[in-house]
Coordinates of C-alpha atoms in Angstrom, one line a residue:
M1 CA -228.5 20.0 -33.3
N2 CA -225.1 20.5 -35.0
N3 CA -223.4 21.0 -31.7
T4 CA -225.0 17.8 -30.3
K5 CA -223.9 15.8 -33.4
R6 CA -220.4 17.3 -33.1
I7 CA -220.1 16.3 -29.4
T8 CA -221.5 12.9 -30.1
E9 CA -219.0 12.2 -32.9
G10 CA -216.2 13.6 -30.8
A11 CA -217.0 11.2 -27.9
L12 CA -217.3 8.3 -30.3
M13 CA -213.9 9.1 -32.1
T14 CA -212.2 9.6 -28.7
G15 CA -213.6 6.2 -27.5
I16 CA -212.4 4.5 -30.7
Y17 CA -208.9 6.0 -30.2
L18 CA -208.7 4.9 -26.6
L19 CA -209.8 1.4 -27.6
L20 CA -207.1 1.2 -30.3
L21 CA -204.5 2.5 -27.8
L22 CA -205.4 -0.2 -25.2
V23 CA -205.3 -2.9 -27.9
I24 CA -201.8 -1.8 -28.9
I25 CA -200.7 -1.7 -25.2
F26 CA -201.9 -5.2 -24.5
L27 CA -200.9 -6.7 -27.9
P28 CA -197.3 -5.7 -28.5
G29 CA -195.2 -7.0 -31.3
I30 CA -196.1 -7.1 -35.0
I31 CA -199.9 -6.6 -34.5
G32 CA -199.3 -3.6 -32.2
S33 CA -196.8 -2.1 -34.6
I34 CA -199.3 -2.4 -37.5
L35 CA -202.2 -0.9 -35.5
L36 CA -200.0 2.0 -34.4
F37 CA -200.6 3.5 -37.9
T38 CA -204.3 3.5 -37.3
L39 CA -204.1 5.7 -34.2
P40 CA -204.2 9.0 -36.0
V41 CA -207.3 8.0 -38.1
P42 CA -210.0 9.0 -35.5
F43 CA -208.3 12.5 -35.2
V44 CA -208.0 12.8 -39.0
F45 CA -211.7 11.8 -39.6
Y46 CA -213.1 14.1 -36.9
S47 CA -211.0 17.1 -37.9
Y48 CA -212.0 16.5 -41.5
R49 CA -215.7 16.5 -40.6
H50 CA -215.7 19.5 -38.2
G51 CA -212.4 21.4 -38.7
W52 CA -209.2 21.7 -36.7
K53 CA -210.8 23.6 -33.8
A54 CA -213.2 20.8 -33.0
G55 CA -210.3 18.4 -33.5
L56 CA -208.2 20.3 -31.0
L57 CA -210.9 19.8 -28.3
M58 CA -210.9 16.0 -29.1
F59 CA -207.1 16.0 -28.8
V60 CA -207.3 17.7 -25.4
A61 CA -209.9 15.2 -24.3
S62 CA -207.8 12.3 -25.5
I63 CA -204.8 13.6 -23.6
I64 CA -206.9 13.7 -20.4
F65 CA -208.5 10.3 -20.8
T66 CA -205.1 8.8 -21.8
T67 CA -203.6 10.0 -18.6
L68 CA -206.5 8.7 -16.5
F69 CA -207.2 5.3 -18.1
A70 CA -204.0 4.4 -20.0
T71 CA -200.4 4.6 -18.9
V72 CA -198.3 7.8 -18.7
V73 CA -195.9 6.2 -21.3
S74 CA -198.8 6.2 -23.8
L75 CA -199.0 10.0 -23.6
P76 CA -196.2 10.6 -26.2
V77 CA -198.1 8.3 -28.6
T78 CA -201.3 10.4 -28.2
L79 CA -199.2 13.5 -28.8
L80 CA -197.9 12.1 -32.1
A81 CA -201.3 10.7 -33.3
G82 CA -203.2 13.8 -32.2
V83 CA -201.0 16.5 -33.7
G84 CA -200.5 14.7 -36.9
G85 CA -204.2 13.8 -37.2
L86 CA -205.1 17.5 -36.6
F87 CA -202.9 18.7 -39.4
L88 CA -204.1 16.0 -41.8
G89 CA -207.8 16.4 -41.0
G90 CA -207.6 20.2 -41.1
A91 CA -206.0 20.1 -44.5
M92 CA -208.7 17.7 -45.8
H93 CA -211.4 20.0 -44.2
K94 CA -210.1 22.9 -46.3
E95 CA -210.2 20.7 -49.4
R96 CA -206.5 20.8 -50.1
S97 CA -205.1 18.5 -52.8
P98 CA -204.0 15.0 -51.8
Y99 CA -200.2 15.8 -52.0
E100 CA -200.7 19.2 -50.3
T101 CA -202.6 17.3 -47.5
W102 CA -199.7 14.8 -47.3
A103 CA -197.2 17.6 -47.0
I104 CA -199.2 19.4 -44.3
G105 CA -199.8 16.2 -42.4
S106 CA -196.0 15.3 -42.6
V107 CA -195.3 18.6 -40.9
G108 CA -197.8 17.8 -38.2
F109 CA -196.3 14.3 -37.5
I110 CA -192.8 15.7 -37.5
I111 CA -193.9 18.3 -34.9
G112 CA -195.5 15.5 -32.9
I113 CA -192.3 13.5 -33.1
V114 CA -190.3 16.5 -31.9
G115 CA -192.8 16.9 -29.1
I116 CA -192.2 13.2 -28.1
Y117 CA -188.5 13.9 -28.1
L118 CA -188.9 16.8 -25.7
V119 CA -191.4 15.1 -23.5
T120 CA -189.3 11.9 -23.1
Q121 CA -186.2 14.0 -22.4
L122 CA -187.8 16.4 -19.9
F123 CA -190.0 14.0 -18.0
F124 CA -188.4 10.6 -18.4
G125 CA -184.7 11.7 -18.7
I126 CA -184.2 9.7 -22.0
N127 CA -181.6 11.1 -24.4
W128 CA -182.4 9.6 -27.8
M129 CA -178.9 10.4 -29.2
D130 CA -177.1 8.8 -26.4
Q131 CA -179.4 5.8 -26.4
I132 CA -179.1 5.3 -30.2
R133 CA -175.3 5.7 -30.1
E134 CA -175.0 3.2 -27.2
S135 CA -177.2 0.6 -28.8
L136 CA -175.3 0.8 -32.1
N137 CA -172.0 0.5 -30.4
Q138 CA -173.2 -2.6 -28.4
A139 CA -174.5 -4.2 -31.6
F140 CA -171.2 -3.5 -33.4
T141 CA -169.1 -4.8 -30.5
M142 CA -171.3 -8.0 -30.3
T143 CA -170.9 -8.6 -34.1
E144 CA -167.2 -7.9 -34.0
N145 CA -166.8 -10.5 -31.1
M146 CA -168.8 -13.1 -33.0
F147 CA -167.0 -12.7 -36.4
G148 CA -163.8 -11.1 -35.4
G149 CA -161.9 -14.3 -35.6
M150 CA -162.8 -14.7 -39.3
L151 CA -161.5 -11.3 -40.2
Q152 CA -157.7 -11.0 -40.4
G153 CA -155.3 -8.6 -42.0
E154 CA -155.0 -4.9 -42.3
D155 CA -157.7 -4.6 -44.9
S156 CA -160.2 -6.2 -42.5
E157 CA -159.2 -3.9 -39.7
Q158 CA -159.6 -0.9 -41.9
Q159 CA -163.0 -2.0 -43.0
L160 CA -164.1 -2.5 -39.4
E161 CA -162.8 1.0 -38.5
L162 CA -164.7 2.4 -41.5
I163 CA -167.9 0.7 -40.4
R164 CA -167.4 2.0 -36.8
E165 CA -167.0 5.6 -38.1
Q166 CA -170.2 5.2 -40.2
I167 CA -172.1 3.9 -37.1
N168 CA -170.8 6.8 -35.0
R169 CA -172.2 9.2 -37.6
L170 CA -175.6 7.6 -37.8
P171 CA -177.0 9.6 -34.8
D172 CA -176.2 12.7 -36.8
I173 CA -179.0 11.9 -39.2
V174 CA -181.6 11.2 -36.5
P175 CA -183.5 14.3 -37.5
S176 CA -183.8 12.9 -41.1
I177 CA -184.9 9.6 -39.7
L178 CA -187.5 11.3 -37.6
A179 CA -188.7 13.3 -40.6
I180 CA -189.0 10.2 -42.7
T181 CA -191.0 8.5 -39.9
G182 CA -193.3 11.5 -39.9
I183 CA -193.8 11.4 -43.6
S184 CA -194.5 7.7 -43.5
F185 CA -197.1 8.1 -40.8
A186 CA -198.8 10.9 -42.7
I187 CA -199.2 8.9 -46.0
V188 CA -200.4 5.7 -44.3
S189 CA -202.8 7.6 -42.0
Q190 CA -204.1 9.6 -44.9
W191 CA -204.6 6.5 -47.1
L192 CA -206.5 4.7 -44.3
T193 CA -208.7 7.8 -43.7
Y194 CA -209.5 8.0 -47.4
K195 CA -210.6 4.4 -47.3
L196 CA -212.8 5.1 -44.3
I197 CA -214.4 8.2 -45.7
N198 CA -215.0 6.6 -49.1
R199 CA -216.9 3.7 -47.4
I200 CA -218.9 5.8 -44.9
E201 CA -219.7 8.9 -47.1
N202 CA -219.4 7.2 -50.5
K203 CA -216.7 9.7 -51.6
K204 CA -213.9 9.1 -54.0
F205 CA -210.8 10.4 -52.1
K206 CA -207.6 9.0 -53.6
F207 CA -204.0 10.0 -54.3
A208 CA -203.1 11.3 -57.7
T209 CA -201.3 8.8 -59.9
F210 CA -197.7 8.5 -58.7
R211 CA -196.4 8.9 -62.3
N212 CA -197.6 12.6 -62.1
F213 CA -195.7 13.3 -58.9
R214 CA -193.6 16.5 -59.4
L215 CA -191.3 18.4 -57.1
P216 CA -190.6 22.1 -57.4
T217 CA -187.3 23.2 -58.8
S218 CA -186.3 24.7 -55.5
V219 CA -185.7 21.2 -54.1
L220 CA -182.6 21.0 -56.4
W221 CA -181.1 24.1 -55.0
Y222 CA -181.6 22.8 -51.4
Y223 CA -180.0 19.5 -52.5
F224 CA -176.9 21.1 -54.1
V225 CA -176.3 23.7 -51.4
A226 CA -176.6 21.0 -48.7
M227 CA -174.3 18.7 -50.7
I228 CA -171.6 21.4 -50.9
V229 CA -171.9 22.4 -47.2
H230 CA -171.9 18.7 -46.3
Y231 CA -168.6 18.0 -48.1
V232 CA -167.0 21.2 -46.8
T233 CA -167.9 20.4 -43.1
I234 CA -167.7 16.6 -43.3
E235 CA -165.1 16.4 -40.6
G236 CA -167.0 18.7 -38.3
N237 CA -169.8 18.2 -35.7
G238 CA -171.3 21.7 -35.7
I239 CA -174.7 23.0 -36.4
F240 CA -173.9 23.6 -40.1
Y241 CA -172.8 20.0 -40.5
L242 CA -175.9 18.6 -38.8
A243 CA -178.2 20.8 -40.8
A244 CA -176.4 20.0 -44.1
I245 CA -176.4 16.3 -43.7
N246 CA -180.1 16.1 -42.8
V247 CA -181.2 18.5 -45.6
F248 CA -179.0 16.5 -48.0
T249 CA -180.5 13.2 -46.8
L250 CA -184.1 14.4 -47.0
T251 CA -183.8 16.1 -50.4
G252 CA -181.9 13.1 -51.8
I253 CA -184.9 10.9 -50.8
L254 CA -187.4 13.3 -52.4
I255 CA -185.3 13.4 -55.6
A256 CA -185.1 9.6 -55.7
L257 CA -188.9 9.6 -55.4
Q258 CA -189.0 11.9 -58.4
G259 CA -186.8 9.5 -60.3
F260 CA -189.1 6.6 -59.6
S261 CA -192.1 8.7 -60.6
F262 CA -190.4 9.3 -64.0
I263 CA -189.8 5.6 -64.4
F264 CA -193.6 5.0 -63.9
F265 CA -194.4 7.9 -66.3
Y266 CA -192.1 6.5 -69.0
A267 CA -193.4 3.0 -68.6
H268 CA -197.0 4.4 -68.9
M269 CA -196.1 6.3 -72.1
K270 CA -194.4 3.3 -73.6
K271 CA -197.3 1.0 -72.4
W272 CA -195.0 -1.3 -70.6
S273 CA -196.1 -3.7 -68.0
K274 CA -196.6 -2.2 -64.5
A275 CA -194.3 -4.9 -63.2
I276 CA -191.3 -3.2 -64.8
P277 CA -191.2 0.0 -62.7
A278 CA -192.1 -2.1 -59.6
V279 CA -189.0 -4.4 -60.3
A280 CA -186.9 -1.2 -60.8
I281 CA -187.9 0.0 -57.3
V282 CA -187.0 -3.4 -55.7
L283 CA -183.7 -3.7 -57.5
S284 CA -182.8 -0.1 -56.5
L285 CA -183.5 -0.9 -52.8
L286 CA -181.5 -4.1 -53.0
L287 CA -178.5 -2.4 -54.7
P288 CA -178.7 1.2 -53.4
Q289 CA -175.1 2.0 -53.8
I290 CA -175.4 1.7 -57.6
L291 CA -179.0 1.9 -58.8
L292 CA -180.3 4.3 -56.3
Y293 CA -177.8 6.9 -57.3
L294 CA -178.8 6.4 -61.0
V295 CA -182.4 6.9 -60.0
R296 CA -181.5 10.1 -58.1
I297 CA -179.7 11.4 -61.2
L298 CA -182.8 10.7 -63.2
G299 CA -184.8 12.6 -60.7
I300 CA -182.5 15.6 -61.0
I301 CA -182.8 15.6 -64.7
D302 CA -186.6 15.3 -64.5
I303 CA -186.8 18.2 -62.1
G304 CA -184.3 20.5 -63.8
F305 CA -185.2 19.9 -67.5
P306 CA -188.5 19.4 -69.3
L307 CA -187.8 15.7 -69.8
R308 CA -191.4 14.6 -69.6
K309 CA -192.4 17.1 -72.3
R310 CA -189.8 15.7 -74.6
V311 CA -191.1 12.2 -74.0
E312 CA -194.7 13.3 -74.7
E313 CA -193.6 15.1 -77.9
K314 CA -191.8 12.0 -79.2
K315 CA -194.9 10.0 -78.4

């Protein structure tokens, strides 16, 4: 009976996934981009209900049916949704905490993205680094041709040269961009699955309050070591430079999240309006060169020192 139920649910979830995939294929654009985040949900839900082994069989079946009924190009998408969904659903099946589930799911989606990178390079001959660098150079050249007449003088030429150098270095942080993409897919897919399970099974899955978000102290060590190595090897293009700049970027984003979490915590302790920390986030994103660095410093202080305990004691 249990096996029959498992097989039935697996066939249903596989069918739902294929339906979503076909809708995305035939409805490109904004709608397709939004629905892309729903693709991992059938894998997450099924793996949560029956474990990662059953989810793995569903993933294999989805690969086969995707190849038969969809296009070969959609195979990398199935790889991303399936691997990420397996990791998320498996963590939920083992009753991990929401943030632990998010971390495990992020690893799964990052593995899926790396798999896409390998598949597209091996079977389609697409080199992401070269494609990104070429696209950025074309965009810069087009912009320079459009507005070049308005920019005159040595200062303008130096600014253009500086911008070009920064563009040429953007492909170096592609691993960080891929990791951020995986993290984003994980949290959205996890949130959507929570909503689905809560409605179907009348559960109360939810993320812990963001103001209680805490990172381990080890993140600071990774951040400072990567920062030192980054500035030492800033003129290089070796493996140490690439590793340092990507670790520095990722840990910097995590520390900024810690800083925003403290702002929410402080606003809660002071009983301020919820709009205040929301405005702080918007302003930091609009003025990242100034405010985002201040938020990151706040995150460093919050991780390294018992700042929250002092606020609670004063309260």
